[in-house]
mmCIF file of N, CA and C in Angstrom:
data_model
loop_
_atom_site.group_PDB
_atom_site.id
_atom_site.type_symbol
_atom_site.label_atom_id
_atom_site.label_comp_id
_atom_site.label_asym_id
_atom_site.label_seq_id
_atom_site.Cartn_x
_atom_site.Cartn_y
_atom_site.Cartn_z
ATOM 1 N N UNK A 1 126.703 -58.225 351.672
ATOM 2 C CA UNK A 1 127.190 -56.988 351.130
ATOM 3 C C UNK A 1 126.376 -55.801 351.654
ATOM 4 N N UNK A 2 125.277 -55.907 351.692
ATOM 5 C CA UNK A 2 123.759 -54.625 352.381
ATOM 6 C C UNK A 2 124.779 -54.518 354.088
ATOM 7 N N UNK A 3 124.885 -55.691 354.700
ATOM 8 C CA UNK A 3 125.034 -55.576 355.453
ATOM 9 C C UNK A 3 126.287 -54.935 355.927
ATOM 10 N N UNK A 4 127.421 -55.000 354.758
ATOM 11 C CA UNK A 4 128.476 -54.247 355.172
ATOM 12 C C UNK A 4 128.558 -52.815 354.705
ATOM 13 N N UNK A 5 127.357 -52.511 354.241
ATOM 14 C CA UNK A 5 127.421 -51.152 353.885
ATOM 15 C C UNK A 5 126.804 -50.568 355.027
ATOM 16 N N UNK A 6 125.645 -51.174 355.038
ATOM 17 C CA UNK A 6 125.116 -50.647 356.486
ATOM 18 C C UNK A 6 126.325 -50.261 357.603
ATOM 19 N N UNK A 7 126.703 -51.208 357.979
ATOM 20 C CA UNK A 7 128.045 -51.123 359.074
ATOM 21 C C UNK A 7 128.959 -49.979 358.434
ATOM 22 N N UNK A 8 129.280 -49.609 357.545
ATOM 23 C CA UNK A 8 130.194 -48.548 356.909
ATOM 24 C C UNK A 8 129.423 -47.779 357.485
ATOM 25 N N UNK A 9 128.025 -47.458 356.590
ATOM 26 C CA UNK A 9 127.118 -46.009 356.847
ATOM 27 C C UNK A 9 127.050 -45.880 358.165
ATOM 28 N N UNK A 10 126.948 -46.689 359.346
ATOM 29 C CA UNK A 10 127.108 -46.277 360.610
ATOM 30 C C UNK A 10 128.096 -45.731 360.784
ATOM 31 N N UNK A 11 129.364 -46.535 360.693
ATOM 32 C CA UNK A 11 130.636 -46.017 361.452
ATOM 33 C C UNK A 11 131.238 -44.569 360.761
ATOM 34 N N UNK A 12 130.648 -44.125 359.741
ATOM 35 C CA UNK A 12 130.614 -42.962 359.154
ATOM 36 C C UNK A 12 130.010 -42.058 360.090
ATOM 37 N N UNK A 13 128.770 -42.256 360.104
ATOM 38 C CA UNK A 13 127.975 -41.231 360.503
ATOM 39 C C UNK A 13 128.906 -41.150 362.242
ATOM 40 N N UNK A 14 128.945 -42.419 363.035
ATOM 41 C CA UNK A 14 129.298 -42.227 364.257
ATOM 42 C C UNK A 14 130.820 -41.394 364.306
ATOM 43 N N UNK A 15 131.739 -41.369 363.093
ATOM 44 C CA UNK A 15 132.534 -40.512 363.036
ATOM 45 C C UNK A 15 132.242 -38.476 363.101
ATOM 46 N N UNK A 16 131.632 -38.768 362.098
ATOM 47 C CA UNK A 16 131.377 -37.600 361.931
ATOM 48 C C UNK A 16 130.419 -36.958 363.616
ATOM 49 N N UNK A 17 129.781 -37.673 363.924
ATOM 50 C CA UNK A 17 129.293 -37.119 365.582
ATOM 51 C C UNK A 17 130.265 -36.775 366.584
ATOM 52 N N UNK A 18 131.232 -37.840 366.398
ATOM 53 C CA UNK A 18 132.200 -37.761 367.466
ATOM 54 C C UNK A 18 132.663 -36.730 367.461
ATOM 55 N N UNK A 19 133.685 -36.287 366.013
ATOM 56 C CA UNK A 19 133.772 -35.192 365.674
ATOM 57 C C UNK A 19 133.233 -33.601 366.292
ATOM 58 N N UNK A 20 131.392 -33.963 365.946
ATOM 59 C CA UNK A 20 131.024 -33.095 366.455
ATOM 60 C C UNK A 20 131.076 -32.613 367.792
ATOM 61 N N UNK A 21 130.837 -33.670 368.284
ATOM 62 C CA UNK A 21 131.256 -33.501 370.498
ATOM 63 C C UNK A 21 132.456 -33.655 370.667
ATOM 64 N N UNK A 22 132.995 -32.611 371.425
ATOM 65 C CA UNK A 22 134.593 -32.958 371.911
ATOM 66 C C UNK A 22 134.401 -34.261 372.601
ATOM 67 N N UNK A 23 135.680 -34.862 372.723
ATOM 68 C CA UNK A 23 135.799 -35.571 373.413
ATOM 69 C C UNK A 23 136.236 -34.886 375.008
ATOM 70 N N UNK A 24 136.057 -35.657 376.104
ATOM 71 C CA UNK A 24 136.478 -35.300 377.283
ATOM 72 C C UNK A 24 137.670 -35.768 377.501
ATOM 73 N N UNK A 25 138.309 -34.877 377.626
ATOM 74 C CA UNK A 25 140.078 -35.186 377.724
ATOM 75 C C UNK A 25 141.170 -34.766 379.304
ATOM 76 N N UNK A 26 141.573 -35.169 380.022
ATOM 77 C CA UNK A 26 141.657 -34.854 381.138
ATOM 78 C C UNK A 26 142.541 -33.467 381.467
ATOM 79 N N UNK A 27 142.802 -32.603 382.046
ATOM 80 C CA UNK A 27 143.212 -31.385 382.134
ATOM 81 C C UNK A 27 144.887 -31.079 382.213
ATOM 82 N N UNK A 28 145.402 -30.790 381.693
ATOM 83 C CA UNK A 28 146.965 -30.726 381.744
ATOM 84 C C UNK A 28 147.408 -30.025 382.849
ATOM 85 N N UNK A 29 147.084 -30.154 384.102
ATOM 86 C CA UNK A 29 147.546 -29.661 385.255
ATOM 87 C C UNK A 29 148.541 -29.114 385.290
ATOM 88 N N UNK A 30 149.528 -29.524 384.850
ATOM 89 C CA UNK A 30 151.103 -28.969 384.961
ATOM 90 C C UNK A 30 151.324 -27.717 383.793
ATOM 91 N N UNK A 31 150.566 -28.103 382.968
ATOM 92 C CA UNK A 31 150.773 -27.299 382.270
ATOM 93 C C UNK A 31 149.839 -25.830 382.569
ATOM 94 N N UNK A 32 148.515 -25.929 383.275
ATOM 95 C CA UNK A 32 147.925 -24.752 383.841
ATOM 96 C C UNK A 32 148.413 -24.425 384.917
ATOM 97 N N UNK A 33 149.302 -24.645 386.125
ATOM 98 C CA UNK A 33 149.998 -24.181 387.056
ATOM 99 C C UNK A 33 150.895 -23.620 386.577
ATOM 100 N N UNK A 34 151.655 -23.662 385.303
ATOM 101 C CA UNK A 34 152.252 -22.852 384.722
ATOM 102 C C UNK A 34 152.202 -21.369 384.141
ATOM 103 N N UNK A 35 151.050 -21.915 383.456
ATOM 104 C CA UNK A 35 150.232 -20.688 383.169
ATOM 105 C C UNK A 35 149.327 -19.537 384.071
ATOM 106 N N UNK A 36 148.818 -20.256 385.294
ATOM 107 C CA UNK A 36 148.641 -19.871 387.025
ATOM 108 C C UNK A 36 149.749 -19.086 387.355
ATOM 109 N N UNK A 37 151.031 -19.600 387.509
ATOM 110 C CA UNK A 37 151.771 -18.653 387.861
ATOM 111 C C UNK A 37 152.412 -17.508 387.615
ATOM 112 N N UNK A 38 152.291 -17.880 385.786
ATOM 113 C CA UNK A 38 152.658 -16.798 385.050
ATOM 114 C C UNK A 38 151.829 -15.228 384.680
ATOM 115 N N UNK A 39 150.101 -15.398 384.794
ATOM 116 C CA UNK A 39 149.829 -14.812 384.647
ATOM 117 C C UNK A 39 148.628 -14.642 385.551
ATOM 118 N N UNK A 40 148.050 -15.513 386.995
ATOM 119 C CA UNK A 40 146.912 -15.321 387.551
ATOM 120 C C UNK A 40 147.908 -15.209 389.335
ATOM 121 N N UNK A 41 148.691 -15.496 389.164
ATOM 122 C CA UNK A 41 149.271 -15.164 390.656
ATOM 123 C C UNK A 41 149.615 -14.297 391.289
ATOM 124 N N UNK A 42 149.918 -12.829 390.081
ATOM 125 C CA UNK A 42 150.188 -11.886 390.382
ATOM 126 C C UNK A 42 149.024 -11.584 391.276
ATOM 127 N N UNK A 43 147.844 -11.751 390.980
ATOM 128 C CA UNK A 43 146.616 -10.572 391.363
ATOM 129 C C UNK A 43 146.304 -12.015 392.413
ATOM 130 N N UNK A 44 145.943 -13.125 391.924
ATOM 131 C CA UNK A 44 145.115 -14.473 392.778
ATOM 132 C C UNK A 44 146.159 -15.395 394.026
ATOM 133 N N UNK A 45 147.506 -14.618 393.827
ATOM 134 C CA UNK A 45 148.724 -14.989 394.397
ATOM 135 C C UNK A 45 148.613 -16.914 394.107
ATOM 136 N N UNK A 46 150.003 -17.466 395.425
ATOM 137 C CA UNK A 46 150.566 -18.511 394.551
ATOM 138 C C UNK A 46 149.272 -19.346 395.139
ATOM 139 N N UNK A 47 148.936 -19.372 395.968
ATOM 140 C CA UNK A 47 148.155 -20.203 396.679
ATOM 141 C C UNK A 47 146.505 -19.958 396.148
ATOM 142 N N UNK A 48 146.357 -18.816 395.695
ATOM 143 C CA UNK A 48 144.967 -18.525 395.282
ATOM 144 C C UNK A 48 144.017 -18.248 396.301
ATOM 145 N N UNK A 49 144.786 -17.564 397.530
ATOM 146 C CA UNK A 49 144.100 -16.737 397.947
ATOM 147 C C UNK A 49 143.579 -15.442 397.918
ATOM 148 N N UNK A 50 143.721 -15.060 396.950
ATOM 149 C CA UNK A 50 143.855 -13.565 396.204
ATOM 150 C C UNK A 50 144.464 -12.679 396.733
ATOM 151 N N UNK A 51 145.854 -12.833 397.480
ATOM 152 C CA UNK A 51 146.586 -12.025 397.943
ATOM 153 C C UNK A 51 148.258 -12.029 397.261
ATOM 154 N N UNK A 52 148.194 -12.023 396.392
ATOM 155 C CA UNK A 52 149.163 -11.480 395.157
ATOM 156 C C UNK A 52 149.408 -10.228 395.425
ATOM 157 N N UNK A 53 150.596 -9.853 395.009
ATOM 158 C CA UNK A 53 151.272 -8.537 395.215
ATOM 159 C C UNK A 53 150.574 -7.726 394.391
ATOM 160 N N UNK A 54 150.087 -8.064 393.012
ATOM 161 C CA UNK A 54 149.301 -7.088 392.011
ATOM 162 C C UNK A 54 147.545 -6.661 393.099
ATOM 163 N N UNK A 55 147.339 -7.191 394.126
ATOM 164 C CA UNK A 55 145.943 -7.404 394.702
ATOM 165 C C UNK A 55 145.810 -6.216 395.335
ATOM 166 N N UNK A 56 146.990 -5.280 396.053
ATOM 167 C CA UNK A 56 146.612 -4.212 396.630
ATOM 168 C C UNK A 56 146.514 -3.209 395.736
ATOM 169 N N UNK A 57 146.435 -2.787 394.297
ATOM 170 C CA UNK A 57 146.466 -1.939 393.574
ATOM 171 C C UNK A 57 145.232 -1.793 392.707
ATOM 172 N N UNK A 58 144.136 -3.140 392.831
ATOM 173 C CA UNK A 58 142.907 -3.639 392.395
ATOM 174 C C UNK A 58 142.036 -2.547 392.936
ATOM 175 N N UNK A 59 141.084 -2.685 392.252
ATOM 176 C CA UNK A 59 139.105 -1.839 393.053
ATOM 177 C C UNK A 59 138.778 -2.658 393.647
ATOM 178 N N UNK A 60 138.916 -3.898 393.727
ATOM 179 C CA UNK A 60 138.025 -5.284 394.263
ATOM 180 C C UNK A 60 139.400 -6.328 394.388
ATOM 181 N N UNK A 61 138.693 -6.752 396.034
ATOM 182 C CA UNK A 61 140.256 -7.950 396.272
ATOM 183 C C UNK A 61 140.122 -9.495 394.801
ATOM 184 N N UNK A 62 140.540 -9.859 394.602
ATOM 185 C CA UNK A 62 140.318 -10.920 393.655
ATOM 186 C C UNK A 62 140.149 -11.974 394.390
ATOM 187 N N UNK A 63 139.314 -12.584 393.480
ATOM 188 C CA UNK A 63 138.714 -14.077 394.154
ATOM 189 C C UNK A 63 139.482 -14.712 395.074
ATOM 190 N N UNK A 64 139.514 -15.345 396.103
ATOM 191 C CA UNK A 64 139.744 -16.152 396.810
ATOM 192 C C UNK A 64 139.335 -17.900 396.340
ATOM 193 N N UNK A 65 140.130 -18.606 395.638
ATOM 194 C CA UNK A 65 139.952 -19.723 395.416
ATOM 195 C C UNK A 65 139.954 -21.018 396.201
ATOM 196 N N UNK A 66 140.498 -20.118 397.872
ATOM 197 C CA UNK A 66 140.587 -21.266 398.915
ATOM 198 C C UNK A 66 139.234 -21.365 399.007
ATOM 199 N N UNK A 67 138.387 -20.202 399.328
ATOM 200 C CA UNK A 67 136.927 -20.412 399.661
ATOM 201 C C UNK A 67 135.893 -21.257 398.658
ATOM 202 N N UNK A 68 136.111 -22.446 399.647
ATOM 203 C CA UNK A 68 134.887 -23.273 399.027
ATOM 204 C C UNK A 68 133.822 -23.299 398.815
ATOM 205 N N UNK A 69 132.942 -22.249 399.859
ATOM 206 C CA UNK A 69 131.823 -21.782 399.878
ATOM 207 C C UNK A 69 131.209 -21.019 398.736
ATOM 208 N N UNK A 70 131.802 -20.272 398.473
ATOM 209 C CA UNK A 70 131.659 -19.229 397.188
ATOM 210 C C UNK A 70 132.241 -20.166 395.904
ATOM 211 N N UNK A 71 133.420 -20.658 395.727
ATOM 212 C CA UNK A 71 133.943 -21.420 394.501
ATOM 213 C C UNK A 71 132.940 -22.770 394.143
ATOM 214 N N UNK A 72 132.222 -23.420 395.227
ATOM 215 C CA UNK A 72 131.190 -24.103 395.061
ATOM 216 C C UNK A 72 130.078 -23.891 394.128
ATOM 217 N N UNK A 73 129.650 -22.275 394.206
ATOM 218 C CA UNK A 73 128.982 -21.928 393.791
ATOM 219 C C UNK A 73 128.698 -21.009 391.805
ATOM 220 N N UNK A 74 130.306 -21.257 392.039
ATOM 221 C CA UNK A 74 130.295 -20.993 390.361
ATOM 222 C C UNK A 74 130.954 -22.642 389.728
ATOM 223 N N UNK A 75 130.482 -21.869 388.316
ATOM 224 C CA UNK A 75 130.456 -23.729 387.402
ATOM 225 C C UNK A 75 131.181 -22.742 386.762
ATOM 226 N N UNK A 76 132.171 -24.090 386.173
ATOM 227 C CA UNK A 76 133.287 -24.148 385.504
ATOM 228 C C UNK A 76 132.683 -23.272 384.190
ATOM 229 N N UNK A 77 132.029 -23.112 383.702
ATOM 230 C CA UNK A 77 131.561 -22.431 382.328
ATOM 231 C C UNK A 77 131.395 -21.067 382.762
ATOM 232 N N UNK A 78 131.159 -20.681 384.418
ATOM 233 C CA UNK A 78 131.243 -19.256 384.745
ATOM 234 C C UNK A 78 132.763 -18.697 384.706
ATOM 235 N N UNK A 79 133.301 -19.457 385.770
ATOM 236 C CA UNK A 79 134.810 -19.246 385.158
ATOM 237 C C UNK A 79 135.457 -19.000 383.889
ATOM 238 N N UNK A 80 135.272 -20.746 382.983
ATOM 239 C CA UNK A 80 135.653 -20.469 381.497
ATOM 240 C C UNK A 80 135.632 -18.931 381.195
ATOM 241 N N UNK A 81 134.329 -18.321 381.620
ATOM 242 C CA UNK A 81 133.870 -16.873 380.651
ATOM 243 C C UNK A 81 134.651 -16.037 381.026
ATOM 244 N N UNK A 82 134.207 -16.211 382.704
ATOM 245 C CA UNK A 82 135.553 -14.902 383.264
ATOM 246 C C UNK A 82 137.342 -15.032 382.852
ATOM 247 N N UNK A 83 137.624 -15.951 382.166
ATOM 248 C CA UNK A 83 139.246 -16.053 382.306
ATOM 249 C C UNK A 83 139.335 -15.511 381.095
ATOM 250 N N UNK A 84 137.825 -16.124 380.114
ATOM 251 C CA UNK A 84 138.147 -16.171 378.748
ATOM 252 C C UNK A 84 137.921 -14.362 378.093
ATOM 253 N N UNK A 85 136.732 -14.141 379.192
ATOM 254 C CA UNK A 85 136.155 -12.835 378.540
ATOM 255 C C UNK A 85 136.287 -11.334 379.552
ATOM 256 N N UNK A 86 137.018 -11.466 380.653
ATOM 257 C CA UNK A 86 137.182 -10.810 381.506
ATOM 258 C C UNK A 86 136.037 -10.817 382.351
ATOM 259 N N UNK A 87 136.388 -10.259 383.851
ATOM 260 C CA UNK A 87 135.430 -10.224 385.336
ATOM 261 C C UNK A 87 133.904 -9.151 384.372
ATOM 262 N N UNK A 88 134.636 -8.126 383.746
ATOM 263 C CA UNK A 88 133.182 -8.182 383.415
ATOM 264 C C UNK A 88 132.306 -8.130 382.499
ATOM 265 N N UNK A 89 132.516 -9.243 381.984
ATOM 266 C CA UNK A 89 131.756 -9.978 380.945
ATOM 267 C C UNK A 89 130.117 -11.060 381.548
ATOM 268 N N UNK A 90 130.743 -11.231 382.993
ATOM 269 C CA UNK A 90 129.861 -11.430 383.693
ATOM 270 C C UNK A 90 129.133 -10.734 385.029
ATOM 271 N N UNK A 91 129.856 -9.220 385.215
ATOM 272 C CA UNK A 91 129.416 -7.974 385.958
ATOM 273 C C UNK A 91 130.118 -8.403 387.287
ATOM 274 N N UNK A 92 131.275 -8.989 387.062
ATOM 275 C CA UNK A 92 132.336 -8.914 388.312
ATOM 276 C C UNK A 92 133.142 -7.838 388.098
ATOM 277 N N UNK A 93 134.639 -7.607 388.272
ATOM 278 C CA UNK A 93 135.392 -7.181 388.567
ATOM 279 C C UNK A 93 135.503 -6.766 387.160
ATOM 280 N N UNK A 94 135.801 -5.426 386.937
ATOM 281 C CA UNK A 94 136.186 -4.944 385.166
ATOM 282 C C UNK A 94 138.037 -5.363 385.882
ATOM 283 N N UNK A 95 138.547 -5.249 386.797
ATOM 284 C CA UNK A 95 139.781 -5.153 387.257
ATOM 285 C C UNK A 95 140.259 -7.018 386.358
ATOM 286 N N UNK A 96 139.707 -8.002 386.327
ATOM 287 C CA UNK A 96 140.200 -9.213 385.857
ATOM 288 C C UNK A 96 140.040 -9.159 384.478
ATOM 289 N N UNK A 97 140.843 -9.175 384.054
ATOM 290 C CA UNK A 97 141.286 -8.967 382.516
ATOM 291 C C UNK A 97 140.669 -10.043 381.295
ATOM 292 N N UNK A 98 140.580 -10.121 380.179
ATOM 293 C CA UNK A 98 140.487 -11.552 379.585
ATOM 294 C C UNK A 98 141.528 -11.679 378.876
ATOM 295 N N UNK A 99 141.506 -13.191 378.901
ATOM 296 C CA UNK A 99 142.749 -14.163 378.070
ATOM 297 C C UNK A 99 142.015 -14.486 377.132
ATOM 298 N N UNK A 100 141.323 -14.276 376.354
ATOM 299 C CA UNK A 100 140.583 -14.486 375.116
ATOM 300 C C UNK A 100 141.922 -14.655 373.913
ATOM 301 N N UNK A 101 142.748 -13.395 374.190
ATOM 302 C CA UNK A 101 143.585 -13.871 373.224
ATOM 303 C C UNK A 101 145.016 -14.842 373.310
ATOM 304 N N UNK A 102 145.199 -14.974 374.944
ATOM 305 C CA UNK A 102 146.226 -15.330 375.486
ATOM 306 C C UNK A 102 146.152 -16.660 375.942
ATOM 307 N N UNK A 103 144.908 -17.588 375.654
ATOM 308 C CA UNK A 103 144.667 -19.243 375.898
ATOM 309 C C UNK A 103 143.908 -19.558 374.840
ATOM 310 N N UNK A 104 144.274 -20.577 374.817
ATOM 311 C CA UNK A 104 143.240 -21.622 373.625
ATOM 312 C C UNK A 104 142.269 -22.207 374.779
ATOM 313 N N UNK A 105 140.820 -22.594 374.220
ATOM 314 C CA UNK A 105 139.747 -22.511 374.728
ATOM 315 C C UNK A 105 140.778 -23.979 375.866
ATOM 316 N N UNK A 106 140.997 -24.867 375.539
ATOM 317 C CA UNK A 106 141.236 -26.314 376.209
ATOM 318 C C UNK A 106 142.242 -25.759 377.108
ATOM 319 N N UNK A 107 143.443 -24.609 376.801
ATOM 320 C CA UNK A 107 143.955 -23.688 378.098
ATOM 321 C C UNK A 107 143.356 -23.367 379.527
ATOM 322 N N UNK A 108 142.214 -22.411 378.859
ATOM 323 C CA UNK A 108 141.267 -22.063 379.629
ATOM 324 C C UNK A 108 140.472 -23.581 380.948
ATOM 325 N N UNK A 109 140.322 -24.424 379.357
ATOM 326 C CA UNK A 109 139.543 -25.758 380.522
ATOM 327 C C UNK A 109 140.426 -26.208 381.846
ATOM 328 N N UNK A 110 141.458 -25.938 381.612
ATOM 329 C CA UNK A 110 142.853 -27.022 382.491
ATOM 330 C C UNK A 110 142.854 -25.733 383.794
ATOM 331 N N UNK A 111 143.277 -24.529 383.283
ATOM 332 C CA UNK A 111 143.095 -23.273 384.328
ATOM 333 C C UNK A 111 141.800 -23.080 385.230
ATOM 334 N N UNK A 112 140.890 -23.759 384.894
ATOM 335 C CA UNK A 112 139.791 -24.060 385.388
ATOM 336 C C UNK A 112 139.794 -24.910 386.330
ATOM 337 N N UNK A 113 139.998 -26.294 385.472
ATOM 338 C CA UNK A 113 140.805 -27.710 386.783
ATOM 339 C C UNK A 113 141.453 -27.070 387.612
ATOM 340 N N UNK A 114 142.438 -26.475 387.492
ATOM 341 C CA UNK A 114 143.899 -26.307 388.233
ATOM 342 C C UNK A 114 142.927 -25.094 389.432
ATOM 343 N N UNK A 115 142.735 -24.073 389.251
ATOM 344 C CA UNK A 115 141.868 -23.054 390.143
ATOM 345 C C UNK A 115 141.111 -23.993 391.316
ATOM 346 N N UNK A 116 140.252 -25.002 390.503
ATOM 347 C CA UNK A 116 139.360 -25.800 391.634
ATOM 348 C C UNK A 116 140.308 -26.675 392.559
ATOM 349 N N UNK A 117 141.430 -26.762 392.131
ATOM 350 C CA UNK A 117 142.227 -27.647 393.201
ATOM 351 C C UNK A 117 142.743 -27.302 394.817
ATOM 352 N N UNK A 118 142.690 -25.120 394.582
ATOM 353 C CA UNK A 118 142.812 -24.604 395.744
ATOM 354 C C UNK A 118 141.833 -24.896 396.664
ATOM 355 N N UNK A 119 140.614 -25.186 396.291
ATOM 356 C CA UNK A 119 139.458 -25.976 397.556
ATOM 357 C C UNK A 119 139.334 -26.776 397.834
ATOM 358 N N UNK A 120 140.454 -27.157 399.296
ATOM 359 C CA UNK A 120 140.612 -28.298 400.141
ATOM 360 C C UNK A 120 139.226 -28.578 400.399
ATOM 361 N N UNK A 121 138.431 -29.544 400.670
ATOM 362 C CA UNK A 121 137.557 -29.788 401.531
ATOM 363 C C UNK A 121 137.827 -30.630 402.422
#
């Protein structure tokens, strides 16, 4: 009986942790190319070379997502911020807007996936 409480009080507690850490869940691709096209293609165009029709009317050309060199160099949590909190939230572009109110954070994660896919290597 000790012993099956014990085993309860674990699988309790290991609930409640799990809970606490997301789980890692894989990125809804289709569903962020959707959202890519609807609202980051204008300025990042379809391909994500940042030559979107909205791109000649910018202060600053918008990212280029083919370039691996530079996209190498930001982590997905730099992004997250910029999509989530606008270009300058991190002293890029005030011209990139935020979706803070326009994605749910796990939105944001998949638009993230989907962005890194323009860098062939």
């Amino acid at each position: 009986m000790i012993r099956l409480k014990a085993l309860a009080a674990g699988a309790a507690i290991g609930a409640v942790l799990m809970g606490a850490i997301p789980a890692s869940r894989a990125a809804d691709l289709a569903a962020a190319k959707k959202s890519y096209d609807t609202y980051c293609a204008k300025c990042h165009g379809a391909t994500g070379k940042g030559d979107g029709p909205g791109a000649a009317a910018l202060s600053k050309p918008p990212r280029d997502f083919t370039d691996c060199a530079v996209m190498s160099k930001l982590s997905d949590d730099t992004l997250f911020n910029v999509i989530k909190k606008g270009g300058a939230s991190i002293g890029a572009s005030k011209d990139m807007a935020a979706f803070a109110e326009g994605f749910e954070d796990g939105e944001i994660h998949d638009l993230v996936a989907y962005v890194r896919t323009f860098c062939k290597k």
